[in-house]
Coordinates of C-alpha atoms and ligand atoms in Angstrom, one line a residue:
M712 CA -1.3 24.3 4.3
G713 CA -2.8 21.0 3.2
L714 CA -5.3 19.9 5.8
I715 CA -5.9 16.2 6.5
R716 CA -8.3 15.9 9.3
E717 CA -8.9 13.1 11.8
F718 CA -11.9 10.8 11.5
D719 CA -14.2 10.5 14.5
R720 CA -15.3 7.2 15.9
G721 CA -18.6 7.0 14.1
E722 CA -17.0 7.8 10.8
L723 CA -14.4 5.2 11.3
A724 CA -17.0 2.5 12.0
N725 CA -18.8 3.4 8.7
I726 CA -15.6 3.6 6.8
G727 CA -14.6 0.1 8.1
R728 CA -17.9 -1.4 6.9
D729 CA -17.4 0.3 3.5
L730 CA -13.9 -1.0 3.2
H731 CA -14.9 -4.5 4.1
S732 CA -17.8 -4.5 1.6
F733 CA -15.5 -3.2 -1.1
A734 CA -13.1 -6.1 -0.4
A735 CA -16.1 -8.5 -0.6
E736 CA -17.0 -7.1 -4.0
L737 CA -13.4 -7.7 -5.2
F738 CA -12.9 -11.1 -3.5
P739 CA -14.4 -13.5 -6.0
V740 CA -12.4 -12.1 -9.0
C741 CA -9.7 -14.5 -10.2
R742 CA -6.7 -12.2 -10.5
S743 CA -3.2 -12.9 -11.7
I744 CA -0.3 -10.8 -12.9
T745 CA -2.0 -10.4 -16.3
G746 CA -5.4 -11.1 -17.8
H747 CA -9.1 -10.4 -17.4
G748 CA -9.0 -10.7 -13.5
I749 CA -6.7 -7.8 -12.9
R750 CA -8.4 -5.7 -15.6
H751 CA -11.8 -6.3 -14.1
T752 CA -10.4 -5.4 -10.7
L753 CA -9.1 -2.1 -12.0
E754 CA -12.5 -1.4 -13.6
I755 CA -14.2 -1.9 -10.2
I756 CA -11.6 0.5 -8.6
Q757 CA -12.3 2.9 -11.5
N758 CA -15.9 3.3 -10.2
R759 CA -14.5 5.0 -7.1
I760 CA -11.4 6.9 -8.1
P761 CA -10.0 8.4 -11.4
L762 CA -7.8 5.5 -12.4
K763 CA -6.0 5.4 -15.7
T764 CA -5.1 1.9 -17.0
F765 CA -2.0 1.0 -19.0
Q766 CA -1.4 -2.0 -21.2
V767 CA 2.1 -3.2 -21.9
P768 CA 2.5 -5.9 -24.6
S769 CA 4.0 -9.4 -23.7
G770 CA 7.6 -9.6 -24.7
T771 CA 8.4 -6.0 -23.8
P772 CA 11.8 -5.9 -22.1
V773 CA 11.7 -4.1 -18.7
F774 CA 15.2 -3.8 -17.3
D775 CA 16.4 -7.4 -16.8
W776 CA 12.9 -8.9 -17.1
T777 CA 10.4 -9.5 -19.9
V778 CA 6.7 -8.8 -19.7
P779 CA 5.2 -12.3 -19.7
K780 CA 2.4 -13.8 -21.8
E781 CA -1.2 -13.0 -20.7
W782 CA -2.9 -15.7 -18.8
N783 CA -6.7 -16.2 -18.7
I784 CA -8.8 -19.1 -17.3
R785 CA -12.4 -20.1 -17.9
D786 CA -12.7 -23.3 -16.0
A787 CA -10.7 -26.1 -14.4
Y788 CA -11.5 -29.4 -12.6
I789 CA -10.5 -32.9 -11.6
K790 CA -13.2 -35.5 -12.2
D791 CA -13.2 -38.9 -10.6
A792 CA -14.1 -42.1 -12.5
S793 CA -17.8 -41.4 -12.0
G794 CA -17.5 -37.9 -13.5
N795 CA -17.9 -35.9 -10.3
R796 CA -15.9 -32.7 -10.1
I797 CA -14.0 -33.4 -7.0
V798 CA -11.7 -30.3 -7.4
D799 CA -13.6 -27.5 -9.0
F800 CA -12.2 -24.0 -10.0
Q801 CA -15.8 -22.7 -9.9
R802 CA -15.9 -23.3 -6.1
S803 CA -12.5 -21.7 -5.4
N804 CA -10.1 -20.0 -7.8
L805 CA -7.2 -21.0 -5.5
H806 CA -7.7 -24.6 -6.7
V807 CA -5.7 -23.9 -9.9
L808 CA -1.9 -23.2 -9.9
S809 CA -1.9 -19.6 -11.2
Y810 CA -0.5 -19.4 -14.8
S811 CA -1.3 -23.1 -15.4
I812 CA -0.9 -24.0 -19.1
P813 CA -3.9 -25.7 -20.6
V814 CA -4.4 -29.4 -20.2
H815 CA -7.2 -31.8 -20.8
T816 CA -6.4 -35.5 -20.3
K817 CA -7.0 -38.6 -18.2
M818 CA -4.3 -40.1 -16.0
P819 CA -3.8 -42.4 -13.0
L820 CA -3.4 -40.9 -9.5
S821 CA 0.3 -41.7 -9.5
E822 CA 0.8 -39.4 -12.5
L823 CA -1.5 -36.7 -11.2
K824 CA 0.1 -36.5 -7.8
P825 CA 3.2 -34.5 -8.8
H826 CA 0.7 -31.8 -10.0
L827 CA -1.1 -31.6 -6.7
F828 CA -0.1 -29.0 -4.1
T829 CA -1.3 -29.3 -0.5
L830 CA -0.3 -28.0 3.0
P831 CA 0.4 -31.1 5.2
E832 CA 0.8 -28.9 8.2
Q833 CA -2.6 -27.2 7.6
P834 CA -4.6 -30.1 6.3
D835 CA -7.9 -28.3 5.9
R836 CA -6.7 -25.3 3.9
I837 CA -6.1 -24.8 0.1
P838 CA -2.7 -23.3 -0.6
Y839 CA -2.1 -20.5 -3.1
R840 CA 0.6 -21.3 -5.6
T841 CA 1.8 -19.8 -8.8
S842 CA 4.1 -20.7 -11.7
Y843 CA 4.6 -17.5 -13.6
Y844 CA 7.9 -18.0 -15.2
K845 CA 8.1 -21.8 -15.6
P846 CA 5.4 -23.4 -17.8
D847 CA 3.6 -25.9 -15.6
W848 CA 0.1 -26.9 -14.6
G849 CA -1.3 -28.0 -11.3
F850 CA -4.1 -28.1 -8.7
C851 CA -4.1 -26.9 -5.1
L852 CA -6.4 -28.7 -2.6
S853 CA -6.6 -29.5 1.0
H854 CA -4.2 -32.1 2.3
K855 CA -7.1 -34.0 3.8
Q856 CA -8.8 -34.2 0.4
M857 CA -5.7 -35.4 -1.3
L858 CA -5.2 -38.2 1.3
G859 CA -8.8 -39.3 0.5
L860 CA -8.2 -39.8 -3.2
S861 CA -8.4 -43.4 -4.3
D862 CA -6.3 -45.0 -7.0
G863 CA -7.9 -45.0 -10.4
T864 CA -8.1 -42.7 -13.4
Y865 CA -8.9 -39.0 -13.2
E866 CA -9.9 -36.6 -15.8
V867 CA -8.0 -33.3 -15.5
C868 CA -9.0 -30.1 -17.3
I869 CA -7.5 -26.7 -17.2
D870 CA -9.3 -24.5 -19.7
S871 CA -6.8 -21.7 -19.8
T872 CA -4.9 -19.6 -22.3
L873 CA -1.3 -18.4 -22.1
V874 CA -0.6 -16.3 -25.2
D875 CA 0.9 -13.0 -26.2
G876 CA -1.3 -10.2 -24.8
Q877 CA -0.9 -7.4 -22.3
L878 CA 0.2 -6.7 -18.8
T879 CA -2.2 -4.2 -17.2
Y880 CA -1.8 -1.8 -14.4
G881 CA -3.7 1.2 -13.0
E882 CA -2.5 4.6 -12.0
C883 CA -4.4 7.3 -10.1
F884 CA -2.6 10.6 -10.1
L885 CA -3.7 13.5 -7.9
S886 CA -2.0 16.8 -8.6
G887 CA -0.9 18.9 -5.7
R888 CA 0.7 22.3 -5.5
S889 CA 4.2 20.7 -5.8
E890 CA 5.4 18.4 -8.6
D891 CA 7.2 16.4 -5.9
E892 CA 5.4 13.2 -5.5
V893 CA 4.2 10.7 -2.9
L894 CA 3.9 7.2 -4.2
I895 CA 1.4 4.7 -2.8
S896 CA 1.7 1.3 -4.3
C897 CA -0.2 -2.0 -3.8
H898 CA -0.3 -5.3 -5.6
A899 CA -3.5 -6.4 -7.3
C900 CA -2.5 -9.8 -8.6
H901 CA -3.7 -12.3 -6.1
P902 CA -6.9 -14.2 -6.6
S903 CA -9.3 -14.7 -3.7
L904 CA -7.0 -13.7 -0.9
A905 CA -8.1 -10.9 1.4
N906 CA -5.4 -9.6 3.7
D907 CA -2.5 -10.2 1.2
N908 CA -3.8 -8.2 -1.7
L909 CA -7.3 -6.8 -1.1
S910 CA -6.7 -5.0 2.2
G911 CA -3.9 -2.9 0.6
L912 CA -6.0 -2.4 -2.5
T913 CA -9.1 -1.2 -0.6
V914 CA -7.2 1.0 1.8
A915 CA -5.3 2.6 -1.1
T916 CA -8.5 3.2 -3.0
F917 CA -10.2 4.9 -0.1
L918 CA -7.1 6.9 0.6
A919 CA -7.0 8.2 -3.0
D920 CA -10.7 9.0 -2.8
F921 CA -10.1 10.9 0.5
L922 CA -7.1 12.8 -0.9
S923 CA -8.9 13.7 -4.1
K924 CA -11.1 16.0 -2.0
Q925 CA -8.2 17.8 -0.2
D926 CA -6.0 20.7 -1.1
L927 CA -2.7 19.0 -1.4
R928 CA 0.9 20.1 -1.0
Y929 CA 2.4 17.0 -2.8
S930 CA 1.2 15.3 -5.9
Y931 CA 0.2 11.7 -5.3
R932 CA 0.6 8.7 -7.5
F933 CA -1.3 5.5 -6.6
L934 CA -0.2 2.4 -8.4
F935 CA -2.4 -0.8 -8.6
I936 CA 0.0 -3.2 -10.1
P937 CA 0.9 -6.9 -10.4
G938 CA 3.5 -7.7 -7.8
T939 CA 7.2 -7.6 -8.9
I940 CA 6.8 -7.5 -12.7
G941 CA 4.3 -4.6 -12.4
A942 CA 6.6 -2.5 -10.3
I943 CA 9.6 -3.3 -12.6
T944 CA 7.5 -2.5 -15.6
W945 CA 6.3 0.8 -14.1
L946 CA 9.8 1.9 -13.1
A947 CA 11.2 0.9 -16.5
R948 CA 8.6 3.1 -18.2
N949 CA 8.5 6.0 -15.8
R950 CA 12.0 6.9 -14.8
E951 CA 11.2 10.7 -14.9
A952 CA 8.2 10.3 -12.7
A953 CA 10.2 8.0 -10.4
A954 CA 12.8 10.9 -10.0
R955 CA 10.0 13.1 -8.6
I956 CA 9.1 10.6 -5.8
R957 CA 10.0 12.1 -2.5
H958 CA 8.2 9.7 -0.2
G959 CA 6.3 6.4 -0.7
L960 CA 4.5 3.5 0.9
V961 CA 3.8 0.0 -0.2
L962 CA 0.5 -1.0 1.4
T963 CA -0.3 -4.6 2.2
C964 CA -1.7 -7.0 4.8
L965 CA -3.7 -4.1 6.5
G966 CA -6.8 -5.9 7.6
D967 CA -5.9 -8.6 10.1
T968 CA -6.0 -8.1 13.9
G969 CA -2.3 -7.9 14.4
G970 CA -0.4 -4.8 15.4
F971 CA 1.3 -2.6 12.8
H972 CA 4.7 -3.3 11.2
Y973 CA 6.5 -0.8 9.2
K974 CA 9.5 -1.9 7.2
K975 CA 11.8 1.1 6.6
S976 CA 13.1 2.2 3.3
R977 CA 16.6 1.1 2.2
R978 CA 17.7 4.6 3.3
G979 CA 16.5 3.9 6.8
D980 CA 16.3 7.6 7.9
A981 CA 14.1 9.0 5.2
E982 CA 11.3 11.4 6.2
I983 CA 8.7 8.7 5.4
D984 CA 10.6 6.3 7.8
R985 CA 10.5 8.9 10.6
A986 CA 7.0 10.1 9.9
T987 CA 5.6 6.5 9.9
A988 CA 7.5 5.5 13.0
H989 CA 6.2 8.7 14.8
V990 CA 2.6 8.1 13.8
L991 CA 2.8 4.4 14.9
R992 CA 4.2 5.4 18.2
H993 CA 1.2 7.5 18.9
C994 CA -1.5 5.5 17.1
G995 CA -2.8 3.6 20.2
E996 CA -2.1 0.1 18.8
P997 CA 0.9 -2.1 19.2
S998 CA 3.5 -1.5 16.5
E999 CA 7.0 -2.4 15.5
V1000 CA 9.5 -0.7 13.1
L1001 CA 11.6 -3.1 11.1
D1002 CA 14.8 -2.5 9.2
F1003 CA 14.9 -2.8 5.4
T1004 CA 15.5 -6.2 3.9
P1005 CA 15.7 -6.8 0.2
Y1006 CA 12.8 -9.3 0.3
G1007 CA 9.1 -8.7 0.7
Y1008 CA 6.8 -6.7 -1.6
D1009 CA 7.5 -4.1 -4.3
E1010 CA 9.6 -1.9 -2.0
R1011 CA 12.3 -4.3 -3.2
Q1012 CA 12.1 -2.7 -6.6
Y1013 CA 11.6 0.9 -5.5
C1014 CA 14.6 0.5 -3.1
S1015 CA 16.8 -1.2 -5.6
P1016 CA 20.2 0.7 -5.7
G1017 CA 19.6 2.3 -9.0
F1018 CA 16.4 4.0 -7.7
N1019 CA 16.9 3.9 -3.9
L1020 CA 13.6 5.7 -3.4
A1021 CA 12.3 6.6 0.1
V1022 CA 9.6 3.9 0.0
G1023 CA 8.8 1.8 3.0
C1024 CA 6.2 -0.9 3.5
L1025 CA 3.3 -0.6 5.9
M1026 CA 1.6 -3.8 7.1
R1027 CA -0.2 -5.2 10.1
S1028 CA 1.0 -8.8 10.3
V1029 CA 4.1 -9.4 8.3
W1030 CA 3.6 -11.5 5.1
G1031 CA 4.6 -15.1 5.7
S1032 CA 4.4 -14.8 9.5
F1033 CA 0.7 -15.7 9.9
P1034 CA -0.6 -19.2 9.2
E1035 CA -3.4 -17.9 7.0
Y1036 CA -0.8 -16.3 4.6
H1037 CA -1.2 -17.7 1.0
T1038 CA -4.0 -20.1 2.0
S1039 CA -7.8 -20.3 1.6
A1040 CA -8.0 -19.0 5.3
D1041 CA -6.9 -15.5 4.1
N1042 CA -10.5 -14.9 3.4
L1043 CA -13.1 -12.2 4.2
D1044 CA -13.4 -13.4 7.8
F1045 CA -9.7 -12.8 8.3
I1046 CA -9.9 -9.1 7.6
Q1047 CA -11.9 -6.9 10.0
P1048 CA -13.7 -3.6 9.3
Q1049 CA -12.2 -2.0 12.4
Q1050 CA -8.6 -2.9 11.4
L1051 CA -9.1 -1.8 7.8
A1052 CA -10.4 1.6 9.0
G1053 CA -7.6 1.8 11.6
S1054 CA -5.1 1.3 8.8
L1055 CA -6.7 4.0 6.7
R1056 CA -6.5 6.3 9.7
V1057 CA -2.8 5.6 10.2
C1058 CA -2.2 6.2 6.5
T1059 CA -3.9 9.6 6.6
S1060 CA -1.9 10.5 9.8
I1061 CA 1.3 9.7 8.0
L1062 CA 0.3 11.8 5.0
D1063 CA -0.7 14.6 7.4
V1064 CA 2.9 14.6 8.7
L1065 CA 4.3 14.8 5.2
E1066 CA 1.8 17.4 4.1
N1067 CA 2.5 19.7 7.1
N1068 CA 6.1 19.0 8.0
R1069 CA 7.9 22.4 7.6
R1070 CA 10.5 24.5 9.2
Y1071 CA 9.5 27.7 11.0
R1072 CA 11.4 30.7 12.3
N1073 CA 10.7 32.1 15.8
L1074 CA 10.3 35.9 15.1
N1075 CA 10.7 36.6 18.8
P1076 CA 13.8 34.5 19.6
Y1077 CA 15.3 36.5 22.5
C1078 CA 13.9 34.8 25.6
E1079 CA 10.4 33.4 25.7
P1080 CA 7.7 35.6 24.2
Q1081 CA 5.0 36.5 26.7
L1082 CA 2.2 34.1 25.8
G1083 CA -0.3 35.5 28.3
K1084 CA -0.6 38.9 26.7
R1085 CA -1.2 37.3 23.4
D1086 CA -4.0 35.1 24.9
L1087 CA -1.8 32.0 24.1
Y1088 CA -1.5 30.8 27.7
R1089 CA -4.8 29.0 27.5
S1090 CA -6.3 26.0 25.9
T1091 CA -8.2 26.0 22.7
G1092 CA -9.9 22.9 24.0
G1093 CA -8.0 20.4 21.9
D1094 CA -5.5 18.3 23.7
G1095 CA -5.7 19.9 27.2
I1096 CA -3.9 22.9 28.4
E1097 CA -0.7 21.3 29.4
A1098 CA 0.0 19.5 26.1
E1099 CA -1.0 22.6 24.2
I1100 CA 1.2 25.0 26.1
N1101 CA 4.0 22.4 26.1
A1102 CA 3.8 22.1 22.3
R1103 CA 3.8 25.9 21.9
L1104 CA 7.0 26.2 24.0
W1105 CA 8.6 23.4 22.1
V1106 CA 7.8 24.9 18.7
L1107 CA 9.0 28.3 19.8
N1108 CA 12.2 26.9 21.1
L1109 CA 13.1 24.7 18.2
S1110 CA 11.9 27.0 15.5
D1111 CA 15.3 28.3 14.5
G1112 CA 14.8 27.7 10.8
E1113 CA 16.7 24.4 11.1
H1114 CA 14.3 22.1 12.9
S1115 CA 11.1 20.8 11.2
L1116 CA 7.9 20.1 13.0
L1117 CA 8.6 16.4 12.9
D1118 CA 11.9 17.2 14.7
V1119 CA 9.9 19.0 17.3
A1120 CA 7.4 16.1 17.6
E1121 CA 10.1 13.5 17.9
R1122 CA 12.1 15.5 20.5
S1123 CA 9.1 16.6 22.6
G1124 CA 7.4 13.2 22.5
L1125 CA 4.2 15.0 21.5
P1126 CA 2.0 13.8 18.7
F1127 CA 2.6 15.6 15.4
A1128 CA -1.0 16.9 15.2
T1129 CA -0.5 18.8 18.5
V1130 CA 2.8 20.3 17.3
K1131 CA 1.2 21.2 14.0
D1132 CA -1.7 23.0 15.8
A1133 CA 0.7 24.9 18.0
A1134 CA 2.7 26.1 14.9
E1135 CA -0.5 27.2 13.3
I1136 CA -1.7 29.2 16.3
L1137 CA 1.7 30.7 16.8
S1138 CA 1.9 31.7 13.2
Q1139 CA -1.5 33.4 13.4
S1140 CA -0.2 35.3 16.4
G1141 CA 2.7 36.6 14.4
L1142 CA 5.3 34.7 16.5
L1143 CA 6.4 32.3 13.7
S1144 CA 7.0 32.4 10.0
V1145 CA 7.4 29.5 7.6
V1146 CA 10.9 29.0 6.2
P1147 CA 10.4 29.1 2.5
E1148 CA 11.5 25.9 0.8
G1149 CA 12.1 27.4 -2.5
H1150 CA 9.3 25.5 -4.3
A1151 CA 5.6 25.6 -4.7
G1152 CA 4.9 23.4 -1.8
S1153 CA 5.8 26.1 0.7
N1154 CA 3.1 28.5 -0.5
A1155 CA -0.5 27.5 -0.6
H1156 CA -2.0 29.7 -3.2
A1157 CA 0.6 31.7 -5.1
A1158 CA 2.1 28.9 -7.2
S1159 CA 0.9 28.2 -10.7
P1160 CA 2.0 25.0 -12.4
S1161 CA 4.4 26.9 -14.6
T1162 CA 6.2 28.8 -11.9
G1163 CA 6.8 26.2 -9.3
P1164 CA 8.9 23.2 -8.8
A1165 CA 10.9 22.6 -12.0
T1166 CA 13.8 24.9 -11.4
T1167 CA 14.1 24.7 -7.7
R1168 CA 13.0 21.1 -7.0
G1169 CA 16.5 20.1 -5.9
R1170 CA 16.5 22.6 -3.1
G1171 CA 13.1 21.7 -1.9
A1172 CA 13.9 18.1 -1.8
T1173 CA 17.1 18.3 0.1
A1174 CA 15.4 20.6 2.7
L1175 CA 13.0 17.8 3.4
D1176 CA 15.4 14.8 3.4
Ligands
ZN604 ZN1 1.3 -12.8 -1.6

């Protein structure tokens, strides 16, 4: 049985600090959907987890899309008549419209204005804008600064390249006892934005590092990809691997102080949907479960009808719903160590459900077994006697070979961890046996890679769905 333990308070505080300082390390990098920024980001992640990077040439067809040209930028500015850099890429990479084509010229303010992007309703903040699929150039600046620009001639320079190159993504694969996979996906294509981008990326990195030290039931595939085109590219190149994905989460916006939001997979009743809803109900923070919509992050691609994977999206505040979203205010102050750590804890709890969710059979099903004579009518000191006994009775009652531990947790209202502990102690006492699922995941040590999942994967999968 794969074991994912809970973190204690002190550990969580340390992890929160580490997550935040990792985000701070990644923050200055000018990322986009291709180019040196995302490659450098993947290199930094590679220092922590075994990440393989893949390069896909520009022009490669991927389903209905084409891998775009590679964009890189060295410098960009607007200079006033006296030669002062009044808008300077070196001060904030948000100042440049991402994927701007190169330009170096002088023009009057009236001609420059159509290339300036601001947020009139948030006049102090720089917006984040992109133009991936339409050749354009532009600058983003605060509305206040734009209003202060006097008529006259300005020198504009964007020292960028947009040429045939590569799309880069990173993959961290952790092999478990089963070939069935859990997908964890996050986008790594936004420049200096913390919650939308870095929070998911840092939590996913720490989660991969944590799992890499565990004995795992499932195999795990972590994707660090450019949003949309990266998921489409990965799916186009990995249809076989995609068919092995049993459960998945897109991680994003996990560092702000809002409560949790979980957007269900297109299926709506997948095990990941139930596991996440269950964990959030017991996590001690406000949370809301949202129905699937075909808009948002890369769950859009994983849940497209041709794939229809059981992949949901875990967030704190929902993208687009907070004023800092896609502005310079989504910075390192906007994400908090405590929230990052809390998000990591919720992720590990969800995976703990997936790793340990099984069906059991009560070996003494005719009336209640006498717990007292087996020394099971006392607490082991975990959740208090009442919850523990309650959990044992629930597990015994529902273990008819049909109900999973998650069924028991949902129906009893008890946290999954309590139910799991009860099943473990009852198994040790000989009152329960695990219902074999017909694949390697059901047996901790007997399976070898050659004997396990390939022939019986279908059975294992339906048993879990
Ligand atoms: Zn975004």
